PDB file of C-alpha atoms in Angstrom:
ATOM      1  CA  MET A   1       0.000   0.000   0.000  1.00  0.00           C
ATOM      2  CA  GLU A   2       1.321   3.452  -0.881  1.00  0.00           C
ATOM      3  CA  GLN A   3       2.174   5.817   1.965  1.00  0.00           C
ATOM      4  CA  ARG A   4      -0.493   8.281   0.807  1.00  0.00           C
ATOM      5  CA  ASN A   5      -3.174   5.607   1.022  1.00  0.00           C
ATOM      6  CA  VAL A   6      -1.985   4.562   4.477  1.00  0.00           C
ATOM      7  CA  LEU A   7      -2.299   8.145   5.721  1.00  0.00           C
ATOM      8  CA  ILE A   8      -5.749   8.500   4.192  1.00  0.00           C
ATOM      9  CA  SER A   9      -6.883   5.247   5.806  1.00  0.00           C
ATOM     10  CA  GLN A  10      -5.687   6.619   9.166  1.00  0.00           C
ATOM     11  CA  GLU A  11      -7.802   9.739   8.512  1.00  0.00           C
ATOM     12  CA  TYR A  12      -4.852  12.148   8.286  1.00  0.00           C
ATOM     13  CA  ASP A  13      -5.644  15.526   6.775  1.00  0.00           C
ATOM     14  CA  LEU A  14      -3.645  18.739   6.472  1.00  0.00           C
ATOM     15  CA  GLU A  15      -4.481  19.961   9.981  1.00  0.00           C
ATOM     16  CA  LYS A  16      -3.693  16.644  11.655  1.00  0.00           C
ATOM     17  CA  THR A  17      -0.432  16.407   9.716  1.00  0.00           C
ATOM     18  CA  ALA A  18       0.464  19.981  10.730  1.00  0.00           C
ATOM     19  CA  GLU A  19      -0.197  19.118  14.381  1.00  0.00           C
ATOM     20  CA  ARG A  20       2.099  16.095  14.091  1.00  0.00           C
ATOM     21  CA  VAL A  21       4.833  18.215  12.493  1.00  0.00           C
ATOM     22  CA  CYS A  22       4.485  20.771  15.281  1.00  0.00           C
ATOM     23  CA  SER A  23       4.894  18.108  17.935  1.00  0.00           C
ATOM     24  CA  VAL A  24       7.994  16.720  16.215  1.00  0.00           C
ATOM     25  CA  MET A  25       9.554  20.153  15.588  1.00  0.00           C
ATOM     26  CA  ASP A  26       8.492  21.622  18.964  1.00  0.00           C
ATOM     27  CA  LEU A  27       6.407  24.403  17.389  1.00  0.00           C
ATOM     28  CA  GLU A  28       3.041  25.900  18.220  1.00  0.00           C
ATOM     29  CA  PRO A  29       0.410  25.061  15.570  1.00  0.00           C
ATOM     30  CA  SER A  30      -0.047  28.733  14.688  1.00  0.00           C
ATOM     31  CA  GLU A  31       3.705  29.159  14.093  1.00  0.00           C
ATOM     32  CA  ILE A  32       3.830  26.803  11.145  1.00  0.00           C
ATOM     33  CA  TRP A  33       1.390  28.989   9.172  1.00  0.00           C
ATOM     34  CA  ARG A  34       3.102  32.333   9.913  1.00  0.00           C
ATOM     35  CA  ALA A  35       5.186  33.892   7.181  1.00  0.00           C
ATOM     36  CA  ALA A  36       8.695  34.006   8.583  1.00  0.00           C
ATOM     37  CA  LYS A  37      12.091  32.693   7.646  1.00  0.00           C
ATOM     38  CA  GLU A  38      13.099  31.484  11.077  1.00  0.00           C
ATOM     39  CA  PHE A  39      14.955  28.187  10.677  1.00  0.00           C
ATOM     40  CA  ARG A  40      12.603  26.088  12.845  1.00  0.00           C
ATOM     41  CA  ARG A  41       9.505  27.341  11.035  1.00  0.00           C
ATOM     42  CA  VAL A  42      11.047  26.782   7.614  1.00  0.00           C
ATOM     43  CA  ALA A  43      12.122  23.282   8.634  1.00  0.00           C
ATOM     44  CA  GLY A  44       8.630  22.582   9.969  1.00  0.00           C
ATOM     45  CA  ARG A  45       6.966  23.777   6.768  1.00  0.00           C
ATOM     46  CA  SER A  46       9.408  21.713   4.717  1.00  0.00           C
ATOM     47  CA  LEU A  47       8.554  18.619   6.740  1.00  0.00           C
ATOM     48  CA  LEU A  48       4.842  19.355   6.348  1.00  0.00           C
ATOM     49  CA  CYS A  49       5.248  19.554   2.562  1.00  0.00           C
ATOM     50  CA  TYR A  50       7.286  16.350   2.526  1.00  0.00           C
ATOM     51  CA  TRP A  51       4.743  14.375   4.547  1.00  0.00           C
TER      52      TRP A  51
END
């Protein structure tokens, strides 16, 4: 089974994925959506796009 299908079967959506990224990167959920070039935020957004 493809990774995308596994995530869909576990009912992951954009918000749930963002929350998971925030917990891994030690960010507040609102921080990941703010426009800033702080390293942690950029890394968090990159991880969100990757997942």
